[in-house]
Short mmCIF file of C-alpha atoms and ligand atoms in Angstrom, two decimals:
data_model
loop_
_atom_site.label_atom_id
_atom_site.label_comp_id
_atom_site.label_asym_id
_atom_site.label_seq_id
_atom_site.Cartn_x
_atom_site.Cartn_y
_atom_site.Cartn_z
CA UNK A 117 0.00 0.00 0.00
CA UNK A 118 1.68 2.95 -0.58
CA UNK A 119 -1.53 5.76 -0.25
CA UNK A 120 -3.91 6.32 2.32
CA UNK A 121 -6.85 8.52 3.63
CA UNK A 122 -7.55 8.92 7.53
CA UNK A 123 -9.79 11.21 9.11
CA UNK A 124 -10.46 11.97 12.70
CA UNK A 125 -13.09 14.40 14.22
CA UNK A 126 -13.16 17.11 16.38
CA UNK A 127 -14.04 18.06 19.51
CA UNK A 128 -15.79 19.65 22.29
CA UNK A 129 -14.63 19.90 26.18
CA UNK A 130 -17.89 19.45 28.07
CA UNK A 131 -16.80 19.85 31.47
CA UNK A 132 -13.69 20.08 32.93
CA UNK A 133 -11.27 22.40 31.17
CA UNK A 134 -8.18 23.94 32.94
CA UNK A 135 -8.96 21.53 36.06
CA UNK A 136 -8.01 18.58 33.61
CA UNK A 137 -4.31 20.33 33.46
CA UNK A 138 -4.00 19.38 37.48
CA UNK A 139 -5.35 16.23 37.45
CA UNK A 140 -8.98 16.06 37.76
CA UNK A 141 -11.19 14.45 35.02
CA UNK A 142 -12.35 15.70 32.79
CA UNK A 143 -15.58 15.00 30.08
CA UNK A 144 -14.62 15.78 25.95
CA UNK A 145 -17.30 14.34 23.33
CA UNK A 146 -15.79 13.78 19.68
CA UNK A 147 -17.53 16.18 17.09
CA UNK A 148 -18.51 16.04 13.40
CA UNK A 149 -17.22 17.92 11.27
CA UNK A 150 -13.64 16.17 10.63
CA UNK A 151 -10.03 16.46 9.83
CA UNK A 152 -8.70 14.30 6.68
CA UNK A 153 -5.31 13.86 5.49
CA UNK A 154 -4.41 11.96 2.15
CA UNK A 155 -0.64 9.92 3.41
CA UNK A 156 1.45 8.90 -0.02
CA UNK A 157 4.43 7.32 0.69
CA UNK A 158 7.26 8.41 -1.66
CA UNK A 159 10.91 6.65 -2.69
CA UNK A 160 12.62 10.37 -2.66
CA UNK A 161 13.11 10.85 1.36
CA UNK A 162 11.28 14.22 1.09
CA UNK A 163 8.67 15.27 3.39
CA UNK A 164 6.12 17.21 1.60
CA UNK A 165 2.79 18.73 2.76
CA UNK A 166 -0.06 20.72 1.39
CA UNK A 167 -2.70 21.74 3.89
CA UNK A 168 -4.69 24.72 2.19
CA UNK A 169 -6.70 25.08 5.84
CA UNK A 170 -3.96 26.30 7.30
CA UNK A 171 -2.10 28.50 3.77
CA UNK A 172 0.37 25.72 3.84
CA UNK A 173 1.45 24.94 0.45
CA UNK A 174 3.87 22.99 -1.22
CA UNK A 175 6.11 22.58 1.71
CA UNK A 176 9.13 20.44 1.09
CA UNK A 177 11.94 19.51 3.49
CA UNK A 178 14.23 16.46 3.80
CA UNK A 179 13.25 13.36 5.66
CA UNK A 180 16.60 13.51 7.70
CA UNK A 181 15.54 17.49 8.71
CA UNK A 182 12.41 16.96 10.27
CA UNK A 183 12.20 18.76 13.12
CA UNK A 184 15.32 21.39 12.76
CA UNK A 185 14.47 24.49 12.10
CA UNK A 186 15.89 27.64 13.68
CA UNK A 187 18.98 26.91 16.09
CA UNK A 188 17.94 29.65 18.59
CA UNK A 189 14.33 27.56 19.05
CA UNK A 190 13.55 23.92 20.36
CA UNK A 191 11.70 22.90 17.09
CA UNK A 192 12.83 26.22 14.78
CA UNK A 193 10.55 28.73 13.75
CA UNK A 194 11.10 28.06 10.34
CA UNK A 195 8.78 25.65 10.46
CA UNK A 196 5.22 27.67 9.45
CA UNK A 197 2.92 27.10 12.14
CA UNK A 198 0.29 25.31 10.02
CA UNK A 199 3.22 22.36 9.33
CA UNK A 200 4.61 21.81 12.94
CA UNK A 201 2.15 19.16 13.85
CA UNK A 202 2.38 17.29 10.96
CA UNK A 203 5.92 17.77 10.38
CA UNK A 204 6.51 16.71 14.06
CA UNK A 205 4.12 13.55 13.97
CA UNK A 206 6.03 12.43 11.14
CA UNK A 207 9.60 12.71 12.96
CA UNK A 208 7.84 11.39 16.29
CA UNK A 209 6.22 8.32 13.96
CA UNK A 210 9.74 7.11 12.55
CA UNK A 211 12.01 7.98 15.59
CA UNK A 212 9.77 5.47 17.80
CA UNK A 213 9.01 2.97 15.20
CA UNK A 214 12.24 2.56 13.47
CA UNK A 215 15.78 2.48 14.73
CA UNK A 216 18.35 4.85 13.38
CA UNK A 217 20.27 1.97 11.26
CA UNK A 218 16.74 0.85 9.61
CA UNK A 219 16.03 4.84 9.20
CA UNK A 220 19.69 4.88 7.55
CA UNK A 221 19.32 1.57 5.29
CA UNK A 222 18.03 1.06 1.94
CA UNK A 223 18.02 -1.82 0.04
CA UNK A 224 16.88 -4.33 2.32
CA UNK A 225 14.46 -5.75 -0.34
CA UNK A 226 11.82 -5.61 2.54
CA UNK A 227 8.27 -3.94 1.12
CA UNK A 228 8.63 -0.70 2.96
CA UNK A 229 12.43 0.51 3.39
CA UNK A 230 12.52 2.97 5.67
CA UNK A 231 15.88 4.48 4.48
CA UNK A 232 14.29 5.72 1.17
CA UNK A 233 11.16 7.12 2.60
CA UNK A 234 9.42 10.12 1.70
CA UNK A 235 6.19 11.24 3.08
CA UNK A 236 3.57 13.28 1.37
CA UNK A 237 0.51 14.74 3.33
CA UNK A 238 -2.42 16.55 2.09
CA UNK A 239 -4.69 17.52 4.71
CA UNK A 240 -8.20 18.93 4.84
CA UNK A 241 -10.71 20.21 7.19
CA UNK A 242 -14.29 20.25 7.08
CA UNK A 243 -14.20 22.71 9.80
CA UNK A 244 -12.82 26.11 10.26
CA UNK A 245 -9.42 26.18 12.35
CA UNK A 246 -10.87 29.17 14.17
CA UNK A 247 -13.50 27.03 15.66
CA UNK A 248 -10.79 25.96 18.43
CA UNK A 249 -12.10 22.27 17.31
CA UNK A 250 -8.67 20.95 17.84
CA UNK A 251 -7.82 20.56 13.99
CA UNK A 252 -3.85 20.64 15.17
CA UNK A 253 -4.24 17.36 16.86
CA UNK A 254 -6.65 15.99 14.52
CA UNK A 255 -4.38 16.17 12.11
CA UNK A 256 -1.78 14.99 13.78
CA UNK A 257 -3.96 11.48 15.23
CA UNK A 258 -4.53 11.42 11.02
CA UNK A 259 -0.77 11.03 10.17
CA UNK A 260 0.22 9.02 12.51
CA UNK A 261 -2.63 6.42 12.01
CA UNK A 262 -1.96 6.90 8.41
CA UNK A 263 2.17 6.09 8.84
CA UNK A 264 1.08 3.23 10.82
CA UNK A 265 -1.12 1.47 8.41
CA UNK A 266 1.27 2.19 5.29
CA UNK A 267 4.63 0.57 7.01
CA UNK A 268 2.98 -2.02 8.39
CA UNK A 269 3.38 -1.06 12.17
CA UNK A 270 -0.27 -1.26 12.93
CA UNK A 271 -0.63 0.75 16.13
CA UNK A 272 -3.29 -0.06 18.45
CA UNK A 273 -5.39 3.10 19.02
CA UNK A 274 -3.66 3.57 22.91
CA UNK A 275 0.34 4.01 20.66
CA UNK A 276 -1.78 6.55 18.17
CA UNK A 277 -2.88 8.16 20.77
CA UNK A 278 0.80 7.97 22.72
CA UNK A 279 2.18 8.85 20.19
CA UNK A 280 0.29 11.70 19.15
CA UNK A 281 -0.09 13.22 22.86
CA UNK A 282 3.78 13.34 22.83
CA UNK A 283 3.79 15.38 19.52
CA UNK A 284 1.16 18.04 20.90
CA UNK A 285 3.27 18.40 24.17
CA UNK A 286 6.38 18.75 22.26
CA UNK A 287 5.00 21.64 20.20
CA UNK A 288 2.50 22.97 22.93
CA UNK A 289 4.21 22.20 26.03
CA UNK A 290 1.45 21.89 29.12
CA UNK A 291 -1.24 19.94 27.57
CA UNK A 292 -4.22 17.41 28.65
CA UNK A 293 -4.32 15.26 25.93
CA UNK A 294 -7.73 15.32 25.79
CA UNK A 295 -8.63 16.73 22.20
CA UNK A 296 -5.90 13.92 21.36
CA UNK A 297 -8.23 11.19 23.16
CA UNK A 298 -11.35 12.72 21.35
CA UNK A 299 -9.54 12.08 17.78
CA UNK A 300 -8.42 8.77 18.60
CA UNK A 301 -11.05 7.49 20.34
CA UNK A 302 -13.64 9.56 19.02
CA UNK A 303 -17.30 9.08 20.96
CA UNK A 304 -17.66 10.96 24.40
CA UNK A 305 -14.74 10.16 26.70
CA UNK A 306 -14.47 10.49 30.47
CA UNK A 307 -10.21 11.64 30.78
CA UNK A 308 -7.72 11.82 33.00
CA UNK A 309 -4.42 14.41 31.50
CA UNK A 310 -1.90 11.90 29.55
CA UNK A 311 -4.55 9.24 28.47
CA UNK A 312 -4.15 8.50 32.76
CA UNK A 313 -8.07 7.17 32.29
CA UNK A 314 -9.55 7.06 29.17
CA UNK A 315 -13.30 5.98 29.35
CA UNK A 316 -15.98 5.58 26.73
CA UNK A 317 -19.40 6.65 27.49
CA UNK A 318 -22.46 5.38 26.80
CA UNK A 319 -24.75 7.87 25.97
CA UNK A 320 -28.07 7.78 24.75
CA UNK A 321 -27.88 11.26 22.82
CA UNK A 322 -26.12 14.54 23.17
CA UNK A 323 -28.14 16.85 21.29
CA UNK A 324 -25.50 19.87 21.80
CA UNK A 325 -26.11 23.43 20.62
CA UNK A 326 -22.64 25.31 19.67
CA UNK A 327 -21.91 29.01 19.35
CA UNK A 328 -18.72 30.39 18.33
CA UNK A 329 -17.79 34.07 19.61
CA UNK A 330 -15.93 34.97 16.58
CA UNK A 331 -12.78 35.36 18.71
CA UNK A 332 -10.07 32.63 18.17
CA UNK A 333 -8.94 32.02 21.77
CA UNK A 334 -5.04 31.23 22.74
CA UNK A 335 -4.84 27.77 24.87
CA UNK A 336 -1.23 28.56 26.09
CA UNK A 337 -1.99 32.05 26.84
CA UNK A 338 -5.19 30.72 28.77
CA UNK A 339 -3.27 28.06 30.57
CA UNK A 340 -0.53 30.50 31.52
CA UNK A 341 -2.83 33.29 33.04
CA UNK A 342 -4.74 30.34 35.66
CA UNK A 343 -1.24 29.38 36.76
CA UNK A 344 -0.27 32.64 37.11
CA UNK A 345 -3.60 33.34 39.67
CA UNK A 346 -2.62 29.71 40.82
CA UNK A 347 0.50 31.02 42.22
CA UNK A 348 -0.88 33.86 43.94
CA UNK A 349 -4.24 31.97 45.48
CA UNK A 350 -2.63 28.36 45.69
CA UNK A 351 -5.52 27.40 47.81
CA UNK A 352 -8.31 29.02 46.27
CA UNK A 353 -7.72 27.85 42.82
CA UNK A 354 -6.77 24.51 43.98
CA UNK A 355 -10.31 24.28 46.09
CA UNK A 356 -12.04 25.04 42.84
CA UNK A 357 -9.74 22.46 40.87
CA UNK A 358 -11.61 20.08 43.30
CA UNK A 359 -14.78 21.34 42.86
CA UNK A 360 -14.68 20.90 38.76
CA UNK A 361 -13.39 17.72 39.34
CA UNK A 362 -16.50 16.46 41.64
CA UNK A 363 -19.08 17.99 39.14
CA UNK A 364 -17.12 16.54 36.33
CA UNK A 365 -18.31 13.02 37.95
CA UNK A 366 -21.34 13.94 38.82
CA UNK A 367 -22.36 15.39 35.36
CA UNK A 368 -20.72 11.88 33.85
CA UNK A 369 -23.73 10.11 35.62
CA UNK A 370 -26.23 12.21 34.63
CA UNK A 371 -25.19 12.55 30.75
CA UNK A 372 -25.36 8.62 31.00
CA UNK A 373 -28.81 8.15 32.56
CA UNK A 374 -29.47 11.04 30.16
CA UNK A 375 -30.68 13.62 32.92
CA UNK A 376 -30.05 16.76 31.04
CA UNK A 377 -31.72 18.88 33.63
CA UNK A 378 -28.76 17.80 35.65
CA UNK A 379 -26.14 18.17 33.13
CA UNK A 380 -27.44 21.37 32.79
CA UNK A 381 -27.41 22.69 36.04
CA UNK A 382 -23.95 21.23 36.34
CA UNK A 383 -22.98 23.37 33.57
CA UNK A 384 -23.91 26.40 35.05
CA UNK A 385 -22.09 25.74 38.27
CA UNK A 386 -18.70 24.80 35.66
CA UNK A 387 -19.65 28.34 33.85
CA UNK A 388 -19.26 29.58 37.56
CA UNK A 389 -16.02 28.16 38.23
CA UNK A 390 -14.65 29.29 34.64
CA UNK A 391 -15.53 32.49 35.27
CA UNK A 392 -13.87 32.75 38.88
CA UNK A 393 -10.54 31.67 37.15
CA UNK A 394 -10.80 34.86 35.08
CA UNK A 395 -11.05 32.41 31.84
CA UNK A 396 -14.54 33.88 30.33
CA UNK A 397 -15.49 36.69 28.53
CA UNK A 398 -18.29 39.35 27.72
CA UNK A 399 -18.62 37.84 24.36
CA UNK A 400 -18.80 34.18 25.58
CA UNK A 401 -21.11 35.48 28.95
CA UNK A 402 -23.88 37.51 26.46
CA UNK A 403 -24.35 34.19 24.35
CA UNK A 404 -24.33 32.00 27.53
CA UNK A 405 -26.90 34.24 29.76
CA UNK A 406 -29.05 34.80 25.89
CA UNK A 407 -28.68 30.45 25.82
CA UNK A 408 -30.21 30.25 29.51
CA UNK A 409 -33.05 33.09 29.39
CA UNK A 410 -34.18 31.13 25.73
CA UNK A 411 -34.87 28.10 27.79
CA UNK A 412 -31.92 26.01 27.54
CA UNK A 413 -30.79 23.63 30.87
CA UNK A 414 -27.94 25.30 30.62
CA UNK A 415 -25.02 26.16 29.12
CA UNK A 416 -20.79 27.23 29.32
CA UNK A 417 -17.58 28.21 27.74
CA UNK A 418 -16.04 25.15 26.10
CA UNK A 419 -12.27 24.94 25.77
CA UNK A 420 -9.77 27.58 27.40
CA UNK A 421 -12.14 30.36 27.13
CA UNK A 422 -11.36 33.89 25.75
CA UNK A 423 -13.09 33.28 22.88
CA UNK A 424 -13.90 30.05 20.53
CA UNK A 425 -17.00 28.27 21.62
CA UNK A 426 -19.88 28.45 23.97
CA UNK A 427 -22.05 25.07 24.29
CA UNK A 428 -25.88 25.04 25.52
CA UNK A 429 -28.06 21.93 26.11
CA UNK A 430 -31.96 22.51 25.98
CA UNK A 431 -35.21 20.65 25.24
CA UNK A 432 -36.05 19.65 21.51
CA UNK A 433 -39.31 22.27 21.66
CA UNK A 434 -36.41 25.27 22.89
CA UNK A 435 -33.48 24.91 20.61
CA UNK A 436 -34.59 26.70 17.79
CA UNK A 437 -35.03 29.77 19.91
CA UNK A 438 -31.70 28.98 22.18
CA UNK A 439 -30.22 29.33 18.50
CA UNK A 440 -31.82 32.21 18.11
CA UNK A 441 -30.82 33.66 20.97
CA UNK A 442 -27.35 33.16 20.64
CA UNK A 443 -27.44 35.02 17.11
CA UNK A 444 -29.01 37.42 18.26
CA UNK A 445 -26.55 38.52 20.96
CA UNK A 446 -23.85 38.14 17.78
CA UNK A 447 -22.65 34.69 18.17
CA UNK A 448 -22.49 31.97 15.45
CA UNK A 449 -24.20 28.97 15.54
CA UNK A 450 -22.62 25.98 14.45
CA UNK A 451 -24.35 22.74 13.50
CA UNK A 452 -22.27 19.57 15.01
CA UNK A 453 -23.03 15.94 15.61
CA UNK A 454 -21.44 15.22 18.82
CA UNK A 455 -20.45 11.60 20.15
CA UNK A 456 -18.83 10.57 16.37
CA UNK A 457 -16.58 8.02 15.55
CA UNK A 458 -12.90 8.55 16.13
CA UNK A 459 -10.50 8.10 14.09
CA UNK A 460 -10.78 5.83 10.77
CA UNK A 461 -9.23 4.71 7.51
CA UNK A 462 -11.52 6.20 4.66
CA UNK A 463 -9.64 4.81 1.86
O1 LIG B 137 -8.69 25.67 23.95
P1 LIG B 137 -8.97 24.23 23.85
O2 LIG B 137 -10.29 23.94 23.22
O3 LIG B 137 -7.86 23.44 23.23
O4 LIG B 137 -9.12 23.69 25.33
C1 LIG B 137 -8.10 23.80 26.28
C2 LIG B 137 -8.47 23.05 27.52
C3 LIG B 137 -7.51 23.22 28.67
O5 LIG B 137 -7.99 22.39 29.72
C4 LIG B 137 -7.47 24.64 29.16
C5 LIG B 137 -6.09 22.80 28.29
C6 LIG B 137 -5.90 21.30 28.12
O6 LIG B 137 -4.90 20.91 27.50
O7 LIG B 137 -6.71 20.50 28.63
#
């Protein structure tokens, strides 16, 4: 085989965000639309990639440089942004799967030689990247399912996921893992940070309602600003940690009985917490309070915060008007399918 197509969804944090960094669960459900990435594998040790998404096109770099870039940097900021994951997933793929004597021989007369390898990737989104749907990692569970299939290493989804987790971190530095988990596994997933507890749901439905602010929110930035109030109010920010972390468990019962009155009063009380870490926003608090006063159970930030995405739950007969509601107070509504498939060979 020497060309594949993989594509992996993405996602939604339901409860748990920021918490999930210091150890408490957290929930993520997998969402429609997905990422897609065409894998060719080529005899002329180039690494190539096209991903029009992200304005990436017709990038070209030797097999042996993956990874360098400028000296002065851990991975080089030569690299654009929109080829780091892909570039890195790539290195991270053959570093762990092949030693450096099979990366440096060719001509074993073996199906795939490693030593002659070149990769092409073409990726595509059926979502926007401003979304904050994790394409990044999407992309990245993509390639390294698709490497795995086409040298014959055959991951289980646990090493995708492994070895995808270690890519983001490398790149992103403080990291969950969940969106990772969410594009591997796919479905709605129960988490603990570094794929610690990774645990399928069974849900009868998640009929999610999404709004996106029209401001593309910075995770690291995010991140950065809780530790920061973290260091000054150790114990108040650690007390709320806990708190997320026993409504994250408590709203993973309800979603599975499928008590969304629960869920979304549970919500609410996350919203709370989000906001007392200084990790909402105007933007994000006018859709949420316009979400609530149409009818919905209830509804929160999803992600870092800052911007991206709001989420709402509500009964069938008050969703058209929680959408309307939220475009009304300028947000965007965005029609997902939550609790998808993870990720899969297409062709
Ligand atoms: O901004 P997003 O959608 O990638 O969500 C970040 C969630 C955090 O908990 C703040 C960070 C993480 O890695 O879990």
């Amino acid at each position: 085989m020497k060309k594949i197509t993989v594509s992996a969804p993405g996602k939604l944090m339901l409860f748990g965000e920021h918490a999930v960094v210091y150890g408490r669960p957290c929930l993520v459900t997998a969402v429609g639309q997905r990422m897609r990435a065409i894998v060719e594998l080529t005899e002329d040790s180039m690494f190539q990639l096209d991903a029009p998404d992200v304005s990436v096109s017709g990038y070209r770099k030797p097999m042996s440089e993956l990874g360098k870039g400028d000296p002065s940097t851990s991975l080089g900021t030569s690299i654009p942004k929109g080829a780091k994951f892909v570039e890195v997933a790539v290195k991270n793929f053959f570093s762990s799967q092949f030693t450096s004597k099979e990366r440096a021989s060719v001509g074993t007369g073996s199906t795939f030689e490693v030593g002659k390898a070149g990769i092409k990737v073409t990726t595509s989104s059926e979502f926007s990247s401003e979304f904050g749907f994790g394409s990044s990692s999407a992309a990245t569970v993509c390639v390294i399912k698709a490497l795995s299939e086409l040298t014959g290493k055959k991951l289980s989804k646990k090493n995708v996921f492994d070895l995808s987790y270690k890519t983001v971190l490398e790149i992103q530095g403080q990291a969950s893992g969940f969106d990772v988990a969410a594009a591997t596994f796919g479905g709605t997933l129960y988490f603990v940070i570094g794929g610690k507890v990774i645990k399928q749901l069974n849900l009868p439905s998640l009929p999610l309602i999404v709004g996106y602010s029209g401001i593309k929110a910075d995770t690291v930035t995010l991140v950065n600003q809780v530790k920061k109030k973290a260091n000054k109010y150790p114990k108040v920010i650690d007390d709320i940690y806990d708190s997320i972390g026993y409504l994250v468990n408590q709203a993973k019962n309800a979603l599975v009985k499928g008590d969304f009155q629960t869920v979304g009063e549970l919500m609410n009380l996350n919203q709370g917490y989000l906001e007392s870490l200084g990790v909402s926003s105007d933007k994000l608090e006018s859709m949420i309070h316009a979400a609530r006063e149409a009818g919905a159970y209830g509804a929160k930030l999803s992600g870092a915060g800052g911007g991206d995405c709001m989420i709402a739950l509500a009964p069938n007969n008050k969703v058209e008007a929680v959408k309307k509601a939220i475009n009304n107070v300028g947000g965007q509504v965005v029609d997902i399918k939550a609790h998808i498939e993870g990720v899969r060979i297409d062709g």
